[in-house]
CSV table of C-alpha atoms and ligand atoms in Angstrom, one decimal:
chain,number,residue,atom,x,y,z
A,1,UNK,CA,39.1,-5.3,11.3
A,2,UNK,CA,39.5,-7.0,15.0
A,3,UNK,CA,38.7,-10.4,15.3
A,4,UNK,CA,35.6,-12.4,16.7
A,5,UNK,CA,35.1,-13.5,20.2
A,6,UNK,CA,33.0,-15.6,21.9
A,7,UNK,CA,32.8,-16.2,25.3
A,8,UNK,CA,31.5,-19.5,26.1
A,9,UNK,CA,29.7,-20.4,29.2
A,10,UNK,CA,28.5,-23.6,30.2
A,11,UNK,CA,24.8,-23.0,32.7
A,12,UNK,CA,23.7,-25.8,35.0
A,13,UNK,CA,20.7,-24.2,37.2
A,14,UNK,CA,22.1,-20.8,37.2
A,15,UNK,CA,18.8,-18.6,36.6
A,16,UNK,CA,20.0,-16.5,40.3
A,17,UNK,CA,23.3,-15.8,38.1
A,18,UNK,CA,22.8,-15.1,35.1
A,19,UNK,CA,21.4,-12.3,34.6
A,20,UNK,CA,24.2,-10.4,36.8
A,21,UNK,CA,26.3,-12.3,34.7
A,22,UNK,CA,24.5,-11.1,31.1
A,23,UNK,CA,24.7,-7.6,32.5
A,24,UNK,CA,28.3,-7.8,33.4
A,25,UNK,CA,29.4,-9.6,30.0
A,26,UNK,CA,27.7,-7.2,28.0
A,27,UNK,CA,29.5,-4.0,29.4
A,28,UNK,CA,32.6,-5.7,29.2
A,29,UNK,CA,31.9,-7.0,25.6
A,30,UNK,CA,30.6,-3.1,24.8
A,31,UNK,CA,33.6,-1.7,26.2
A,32,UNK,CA,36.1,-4.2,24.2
A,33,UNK,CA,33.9,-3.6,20.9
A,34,UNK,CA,34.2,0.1,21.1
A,35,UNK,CA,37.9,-0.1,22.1
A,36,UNK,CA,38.2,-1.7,18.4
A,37,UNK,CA,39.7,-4.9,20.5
A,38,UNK,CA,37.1,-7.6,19.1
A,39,UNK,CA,34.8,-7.4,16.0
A,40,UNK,CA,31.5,-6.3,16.7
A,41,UNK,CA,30.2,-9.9,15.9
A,42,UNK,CA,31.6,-11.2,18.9
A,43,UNK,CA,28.8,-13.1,20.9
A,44,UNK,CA,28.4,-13.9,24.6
A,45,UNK,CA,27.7,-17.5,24.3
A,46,UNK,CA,25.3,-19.5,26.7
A,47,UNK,CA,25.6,-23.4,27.1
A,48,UNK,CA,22.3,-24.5,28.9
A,49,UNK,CA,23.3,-28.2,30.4
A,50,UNK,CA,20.0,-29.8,30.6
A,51,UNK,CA,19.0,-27.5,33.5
A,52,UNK,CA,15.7,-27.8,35.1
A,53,UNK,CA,14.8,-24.5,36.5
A,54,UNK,CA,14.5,-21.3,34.4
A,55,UNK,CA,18.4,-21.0,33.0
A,56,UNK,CA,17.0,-22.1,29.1
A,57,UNK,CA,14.5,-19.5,29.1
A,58,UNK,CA,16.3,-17.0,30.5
A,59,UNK,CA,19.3,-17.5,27.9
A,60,UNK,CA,16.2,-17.6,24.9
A,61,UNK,CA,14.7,-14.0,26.3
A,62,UNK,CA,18.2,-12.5,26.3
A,63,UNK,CA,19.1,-13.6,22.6
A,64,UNK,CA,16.1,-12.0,21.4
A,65,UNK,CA,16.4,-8.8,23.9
A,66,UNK,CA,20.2,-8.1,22.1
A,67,UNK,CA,22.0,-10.2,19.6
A,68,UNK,CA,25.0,-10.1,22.2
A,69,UNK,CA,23.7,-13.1,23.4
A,70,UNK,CA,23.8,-16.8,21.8
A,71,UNK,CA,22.5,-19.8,23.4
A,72,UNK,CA,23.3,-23.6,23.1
A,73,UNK,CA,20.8,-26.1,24.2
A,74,UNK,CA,22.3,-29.9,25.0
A,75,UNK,CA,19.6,-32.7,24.8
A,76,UNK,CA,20.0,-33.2,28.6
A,77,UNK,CA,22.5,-32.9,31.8
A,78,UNK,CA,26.0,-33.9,30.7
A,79,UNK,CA,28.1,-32.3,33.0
A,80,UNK,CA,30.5,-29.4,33.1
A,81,UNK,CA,33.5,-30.9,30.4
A,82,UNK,CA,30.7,-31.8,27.7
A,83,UNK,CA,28.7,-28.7,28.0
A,84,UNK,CA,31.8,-26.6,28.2
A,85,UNK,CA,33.6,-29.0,25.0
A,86,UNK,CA,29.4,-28.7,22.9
A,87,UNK,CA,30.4,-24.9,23.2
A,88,UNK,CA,34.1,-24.6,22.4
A,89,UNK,CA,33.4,-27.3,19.4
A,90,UNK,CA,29.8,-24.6,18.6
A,91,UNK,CA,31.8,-21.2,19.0
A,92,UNK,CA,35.0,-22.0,16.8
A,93,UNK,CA,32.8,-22.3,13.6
A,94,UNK,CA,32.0,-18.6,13.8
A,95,UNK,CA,35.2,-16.9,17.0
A,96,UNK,CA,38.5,-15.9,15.9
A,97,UNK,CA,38.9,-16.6,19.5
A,98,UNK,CA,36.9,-18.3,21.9
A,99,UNK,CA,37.0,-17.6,25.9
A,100,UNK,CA,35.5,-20.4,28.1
A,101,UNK,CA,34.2,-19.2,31.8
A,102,UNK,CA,31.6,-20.0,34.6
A,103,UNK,CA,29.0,-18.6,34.9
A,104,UNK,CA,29.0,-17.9,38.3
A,105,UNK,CA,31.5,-14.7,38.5
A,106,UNK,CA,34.1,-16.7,40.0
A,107,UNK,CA,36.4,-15.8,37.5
A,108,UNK,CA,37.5,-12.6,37.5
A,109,UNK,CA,35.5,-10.7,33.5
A,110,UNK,CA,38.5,-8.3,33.9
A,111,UNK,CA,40.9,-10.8,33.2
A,112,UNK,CA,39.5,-10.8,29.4
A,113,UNK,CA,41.1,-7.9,28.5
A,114,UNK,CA,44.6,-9.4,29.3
A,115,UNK,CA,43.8,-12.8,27.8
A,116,UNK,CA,42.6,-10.4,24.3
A,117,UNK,CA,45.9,-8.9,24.3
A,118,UNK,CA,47.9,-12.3,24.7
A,119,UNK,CA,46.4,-13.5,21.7
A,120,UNK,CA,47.1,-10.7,19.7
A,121,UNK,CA,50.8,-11.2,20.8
A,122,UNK,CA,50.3,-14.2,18.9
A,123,UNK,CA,49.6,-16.8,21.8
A,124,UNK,CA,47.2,-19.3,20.6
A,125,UNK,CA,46.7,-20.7,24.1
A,126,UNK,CA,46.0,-18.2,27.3
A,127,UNK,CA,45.6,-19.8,30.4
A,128,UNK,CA,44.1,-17.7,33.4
A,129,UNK,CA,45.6,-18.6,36.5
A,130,UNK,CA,44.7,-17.8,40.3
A,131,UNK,CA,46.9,-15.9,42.0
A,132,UNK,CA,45.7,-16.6,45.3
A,133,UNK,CA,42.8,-18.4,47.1
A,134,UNK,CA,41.9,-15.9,49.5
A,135,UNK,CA,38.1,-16.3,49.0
A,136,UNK,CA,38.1,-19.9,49.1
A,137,UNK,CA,37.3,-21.5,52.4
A,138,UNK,CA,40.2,-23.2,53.9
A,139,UNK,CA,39.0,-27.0,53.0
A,140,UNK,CA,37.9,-26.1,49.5
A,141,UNK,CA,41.8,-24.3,48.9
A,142,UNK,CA,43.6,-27.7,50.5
A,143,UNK,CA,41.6,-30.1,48.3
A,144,UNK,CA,41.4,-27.7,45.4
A,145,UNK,CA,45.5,-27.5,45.9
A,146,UNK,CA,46.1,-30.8,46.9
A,147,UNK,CA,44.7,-31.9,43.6
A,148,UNK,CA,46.9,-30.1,41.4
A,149,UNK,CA,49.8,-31.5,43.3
A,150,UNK,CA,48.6,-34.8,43.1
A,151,UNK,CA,47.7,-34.6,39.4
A,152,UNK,CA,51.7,-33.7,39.1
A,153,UNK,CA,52.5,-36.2,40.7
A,154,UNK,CA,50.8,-39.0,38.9
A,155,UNK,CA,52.3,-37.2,36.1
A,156,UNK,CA,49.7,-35.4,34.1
A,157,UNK,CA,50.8,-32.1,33.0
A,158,UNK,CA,48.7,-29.5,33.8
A,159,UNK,CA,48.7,-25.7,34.8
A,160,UNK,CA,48.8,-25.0,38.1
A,161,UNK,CA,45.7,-23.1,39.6
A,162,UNK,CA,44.3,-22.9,36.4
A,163,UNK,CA,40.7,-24.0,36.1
A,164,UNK,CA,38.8,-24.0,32.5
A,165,UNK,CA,38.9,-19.7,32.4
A,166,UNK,CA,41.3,-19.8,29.0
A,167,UNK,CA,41.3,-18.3,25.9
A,168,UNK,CA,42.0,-20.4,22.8
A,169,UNK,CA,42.3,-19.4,19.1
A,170,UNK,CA,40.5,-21.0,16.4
A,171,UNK,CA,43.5,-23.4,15.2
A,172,UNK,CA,43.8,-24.7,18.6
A,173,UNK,CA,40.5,-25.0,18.9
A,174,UNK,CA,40.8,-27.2,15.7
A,175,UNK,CA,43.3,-29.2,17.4
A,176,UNK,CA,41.1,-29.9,20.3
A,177,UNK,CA,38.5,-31.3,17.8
A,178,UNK,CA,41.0,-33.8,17.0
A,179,UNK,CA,40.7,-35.1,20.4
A,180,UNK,CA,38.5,-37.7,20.4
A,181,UNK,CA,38.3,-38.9,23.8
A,182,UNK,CA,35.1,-39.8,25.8
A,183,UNK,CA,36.6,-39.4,29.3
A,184,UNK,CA,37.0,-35.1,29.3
A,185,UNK,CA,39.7,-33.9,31.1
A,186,UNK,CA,40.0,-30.3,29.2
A,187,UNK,CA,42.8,-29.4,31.7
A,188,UNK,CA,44.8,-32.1,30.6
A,189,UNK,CA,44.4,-31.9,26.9
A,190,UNK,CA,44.7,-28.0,26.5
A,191,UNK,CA,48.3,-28.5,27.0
A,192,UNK,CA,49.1,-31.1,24.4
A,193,UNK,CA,47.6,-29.4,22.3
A,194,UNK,CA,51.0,-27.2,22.2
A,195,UNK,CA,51.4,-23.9,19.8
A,196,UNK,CA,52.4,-20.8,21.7
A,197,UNK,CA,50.6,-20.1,25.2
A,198,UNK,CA,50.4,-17.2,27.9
A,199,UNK,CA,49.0,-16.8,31.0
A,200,UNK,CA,47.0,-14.2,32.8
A,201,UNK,CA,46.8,-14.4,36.6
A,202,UNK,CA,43.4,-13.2,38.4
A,203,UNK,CA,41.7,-12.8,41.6
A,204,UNK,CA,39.1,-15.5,42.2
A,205,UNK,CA,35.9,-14.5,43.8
A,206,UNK,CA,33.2,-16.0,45.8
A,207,UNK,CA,30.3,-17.5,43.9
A,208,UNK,CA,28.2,-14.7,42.8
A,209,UNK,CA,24.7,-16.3,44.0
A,210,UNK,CA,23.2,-20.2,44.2
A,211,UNK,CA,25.4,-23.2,45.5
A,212,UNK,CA,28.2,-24.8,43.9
A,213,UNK,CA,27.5,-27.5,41.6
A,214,UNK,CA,30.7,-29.1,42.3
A,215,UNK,CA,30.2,-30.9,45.5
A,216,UNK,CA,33.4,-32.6,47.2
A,217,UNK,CA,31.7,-36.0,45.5
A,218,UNK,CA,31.8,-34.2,42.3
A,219,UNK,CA,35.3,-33.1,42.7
A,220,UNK,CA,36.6,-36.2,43.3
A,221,UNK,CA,35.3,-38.1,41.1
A,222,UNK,CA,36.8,-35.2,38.7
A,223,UNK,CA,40.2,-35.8,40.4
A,224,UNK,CA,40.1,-39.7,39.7
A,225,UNK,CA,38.6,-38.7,36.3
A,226,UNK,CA,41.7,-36.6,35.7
A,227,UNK,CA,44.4,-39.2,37.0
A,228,UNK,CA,43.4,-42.2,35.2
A,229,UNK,CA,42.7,-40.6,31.8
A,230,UNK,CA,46.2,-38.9,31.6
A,231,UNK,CA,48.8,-41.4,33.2
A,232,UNK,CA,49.0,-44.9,33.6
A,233,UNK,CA,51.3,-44.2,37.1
A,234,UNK,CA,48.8,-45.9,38.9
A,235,UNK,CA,48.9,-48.9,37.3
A,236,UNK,CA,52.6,-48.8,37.8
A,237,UNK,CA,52.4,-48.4,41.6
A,238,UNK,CA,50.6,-51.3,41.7
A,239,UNK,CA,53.8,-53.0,40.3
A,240,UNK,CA,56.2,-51.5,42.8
A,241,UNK,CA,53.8,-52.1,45.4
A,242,UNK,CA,53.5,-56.0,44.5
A,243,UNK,CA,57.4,-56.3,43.8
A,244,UNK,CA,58.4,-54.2,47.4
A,245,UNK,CA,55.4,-57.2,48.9
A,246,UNK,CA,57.6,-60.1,47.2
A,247,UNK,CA,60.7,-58.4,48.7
A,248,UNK,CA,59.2,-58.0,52.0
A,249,UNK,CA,57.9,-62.2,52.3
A,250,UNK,CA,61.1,-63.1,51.3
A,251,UNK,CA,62.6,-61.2,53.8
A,252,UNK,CA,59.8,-62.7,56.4
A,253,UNK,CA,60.0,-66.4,55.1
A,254,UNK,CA,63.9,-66.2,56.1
A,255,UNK,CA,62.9,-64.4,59.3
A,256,UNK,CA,60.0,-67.5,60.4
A,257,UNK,CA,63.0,-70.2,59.8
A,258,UNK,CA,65.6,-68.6,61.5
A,259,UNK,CA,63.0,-68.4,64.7
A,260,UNK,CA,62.3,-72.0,64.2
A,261,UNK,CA,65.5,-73.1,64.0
A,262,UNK,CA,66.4,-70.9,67.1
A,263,UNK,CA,63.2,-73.1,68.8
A,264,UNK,CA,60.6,-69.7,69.7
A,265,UNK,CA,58.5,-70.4,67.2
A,266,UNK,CA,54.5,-70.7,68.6
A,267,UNK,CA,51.5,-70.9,66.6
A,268,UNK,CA,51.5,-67.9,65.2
A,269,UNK,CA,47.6,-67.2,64.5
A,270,UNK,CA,47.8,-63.0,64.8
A,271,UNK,CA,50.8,-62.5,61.9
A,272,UNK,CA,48.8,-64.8,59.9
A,273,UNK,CA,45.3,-63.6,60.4
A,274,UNK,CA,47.3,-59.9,59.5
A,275,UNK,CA,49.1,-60.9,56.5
A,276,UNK,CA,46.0,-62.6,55.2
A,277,UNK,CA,43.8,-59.4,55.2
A,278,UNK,CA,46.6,-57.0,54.3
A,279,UNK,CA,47.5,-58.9,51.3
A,280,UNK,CA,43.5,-59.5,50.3
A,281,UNK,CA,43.3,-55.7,50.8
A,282,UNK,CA,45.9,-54.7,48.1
A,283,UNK,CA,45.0,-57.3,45.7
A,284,UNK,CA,41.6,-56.1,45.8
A,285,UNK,CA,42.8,-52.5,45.4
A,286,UNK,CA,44.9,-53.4,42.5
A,287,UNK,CA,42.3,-55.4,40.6
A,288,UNK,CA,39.6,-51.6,41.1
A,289,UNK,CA,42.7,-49.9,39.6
A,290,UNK,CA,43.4,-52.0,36.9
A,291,UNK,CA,39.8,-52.1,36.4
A,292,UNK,CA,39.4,-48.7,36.1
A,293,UNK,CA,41.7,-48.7,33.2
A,294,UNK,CA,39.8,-51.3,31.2
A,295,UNK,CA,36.8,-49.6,31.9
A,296,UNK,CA,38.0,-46.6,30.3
A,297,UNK,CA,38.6,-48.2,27.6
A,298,UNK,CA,35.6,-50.0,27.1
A,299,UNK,CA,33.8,-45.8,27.1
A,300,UNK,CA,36.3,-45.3,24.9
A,301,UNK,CA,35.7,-47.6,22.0
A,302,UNK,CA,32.1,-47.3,22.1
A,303,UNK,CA,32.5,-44.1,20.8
A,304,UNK,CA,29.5,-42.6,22.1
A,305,UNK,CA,28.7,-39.0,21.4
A,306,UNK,CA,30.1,-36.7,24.3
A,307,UNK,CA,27.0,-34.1,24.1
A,308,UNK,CA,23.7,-34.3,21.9
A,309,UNK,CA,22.9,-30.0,20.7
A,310,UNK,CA,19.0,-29.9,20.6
A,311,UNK,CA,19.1,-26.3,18.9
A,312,UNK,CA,21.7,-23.2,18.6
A,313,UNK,CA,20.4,-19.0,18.8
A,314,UNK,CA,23.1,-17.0,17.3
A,315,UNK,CA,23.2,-14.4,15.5
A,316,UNK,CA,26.1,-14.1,13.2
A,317,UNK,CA,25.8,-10.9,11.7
B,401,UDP,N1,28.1,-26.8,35.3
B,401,UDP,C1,27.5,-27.4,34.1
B,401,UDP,N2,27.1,-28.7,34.2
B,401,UDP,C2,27.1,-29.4,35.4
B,401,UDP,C3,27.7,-28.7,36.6
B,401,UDP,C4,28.2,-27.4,36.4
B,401,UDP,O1,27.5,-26.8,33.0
B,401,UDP,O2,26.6,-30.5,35.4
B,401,UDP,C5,28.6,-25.4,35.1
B,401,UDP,C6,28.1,-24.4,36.1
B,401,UDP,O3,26.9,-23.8,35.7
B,401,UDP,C7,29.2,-23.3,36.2
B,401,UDP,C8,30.4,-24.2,36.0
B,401,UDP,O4,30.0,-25.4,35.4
B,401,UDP,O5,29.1,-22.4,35.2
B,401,UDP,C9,31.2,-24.4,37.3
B,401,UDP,O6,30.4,-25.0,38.3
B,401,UDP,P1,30.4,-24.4,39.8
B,401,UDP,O7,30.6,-23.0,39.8
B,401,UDP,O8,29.2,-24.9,40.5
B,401,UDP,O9,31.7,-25.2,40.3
B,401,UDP,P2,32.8,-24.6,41.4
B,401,UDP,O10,33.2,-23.2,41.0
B,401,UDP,O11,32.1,-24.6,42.7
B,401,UDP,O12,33.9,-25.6,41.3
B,402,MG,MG1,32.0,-21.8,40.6
């Protein structure tokens, strides 16, 4: 007997997409079914994010046209991590497996097969990963790219060019429930997870229809998201940065006596007026960093639910 999928994926106003995307799933699921790859109660499963156009009904209409189709309904909005994470945490009480996707084409369906056959290989873990950016306009592949190499940098470990298309197995799955954290970074925790992974590479496509919902705001705010919630390099910038400062006055204190003693010395109003702003500037900057941190922590020990599941169609048998 072949395991269970589910394919989770997380809608925020997608009613142009989805049902291009129900009809796409379905021959793919079809075709994997009847190639005895995945159980025949794997499920297609639907996260609606608090959307305000048509995407809930939709998702209700195709669960009762074909029991394919399973839907998740959060209380409201919670964006992209939580809706994705009220899935994942949904689909591993019934999956084997569980594949998490956008809705919105981008990732390539063909790529499933591959990510299947990993986990029968016995990968718990299957990353898919980009293997190039050629639909992606030239800004969104520099900040998309820039990002990764930045989150390296600050030392959180992630896959490179790989968004949230994965497949995970039902113990790792497990394992992510044990991750309690408010402040959702999936990227970052997949990979601490650990057990066995793979990786499938893919073409990325061009949004099938609709506008992103990630605008470069969005993004950003993702990227800081990401930083401060896996390292604490930041923080320790901020040291080097005050101890290279303490260096450097040093340094200029010698410098200012020398001149006077060597009689140049005027009122020096401009170096003063300078050092007074530059300094002001990085204290500043290092007190928004260091807050950051402790604001974290204060989302963190409120322990607050991360999504709120107003009602689940699925179909189990
Ligand atoms: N999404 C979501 N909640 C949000 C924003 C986005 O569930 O608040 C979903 C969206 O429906 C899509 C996926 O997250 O399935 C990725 O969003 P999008 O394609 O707009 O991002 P991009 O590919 O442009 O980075
Ligand atoms: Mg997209």
């Amino acid at each position: 007997m072949a395991d269970i999928l589910y394919v989770v994926i997380p809608c925020y106003k997608e009613e142009e997409v989805l049902p291009e995307t129900s009809k796409r799933m379905k021959a793919k699921m079809n075709a994997l079914i009847a190639d005895g790859k995945i159980s025949d109660k794997s499920r297609v499963m639907f996260v609606n994010d608090g959307s305000t156009d048509r995407t809930w009904e939709i998702i209700q209409s195709l669960h009762t046209e074909d029991k394919l189709f399973s839907g998740v309904n959060l209380s409201r909005n919670r964006g992209h991590q939580n809706a994705l994470l009220a899935g994942l945490m949904t689909a591993k009480n019934y999956a084997d497996m569980v594949i998490s996707m956008d809705a919105d084409l981008q990732d390539d369906i063909n790529a499933i097969d591959g990510m299947v056959d990993k986990y029968y290989e016995g990968c718990d873990v299957v990353y898919g990963v980009r293997s190039s950016r050629a639909t992606d306009t030239f800004f969104k592949k520099f900040t998309a790219e820039g990002f990764y190499k930045l989150m390296k940098l600050m030392g959180a470990d992630i896959v490179f060019n790989h968004a949230d298309y994965r497949l995970m197995s039902k113990r790792a799955l497990e394992g992510l429930a044990e991750f309690g954290e408010v402040n959702l970074f999936l990227r970052g925790i997949v990979p601490e997870i650990g057990y066995k992974s793979g990786i499938v590479e893919y073409e990325r496509a061009e949004r099938f229809a609709g506008e992103s919902k990630y605008p470069l705001k969005k993004m950003l705010s993702f990227a800081f998201d990401g930083i401060t919630s896996f390292s604490i390099k930041p923080i320790r910038l901020i040291i080097d940065l005050g101890f290279l400062i303490c260096v450097l006055s040093v340094v200029a204190l010698i410098w200012s006596i020398a001149v006077k003693f060597m009689g140049g010395s005027i009122a020096g109003w401009s170096s003063i007026m300078a050092s007074i702003w530059l300094i002001g500037g990085i204290q500043l900057l290092s007190i928004g960093v260091i807050g950051e941190y402790v604001g974290k922590m204060y989302k963190e020990t409120k322990h607050r639910p991360r999504f709120i599941i107003e009602s689940v169609l699925n179909d189990e048998n």
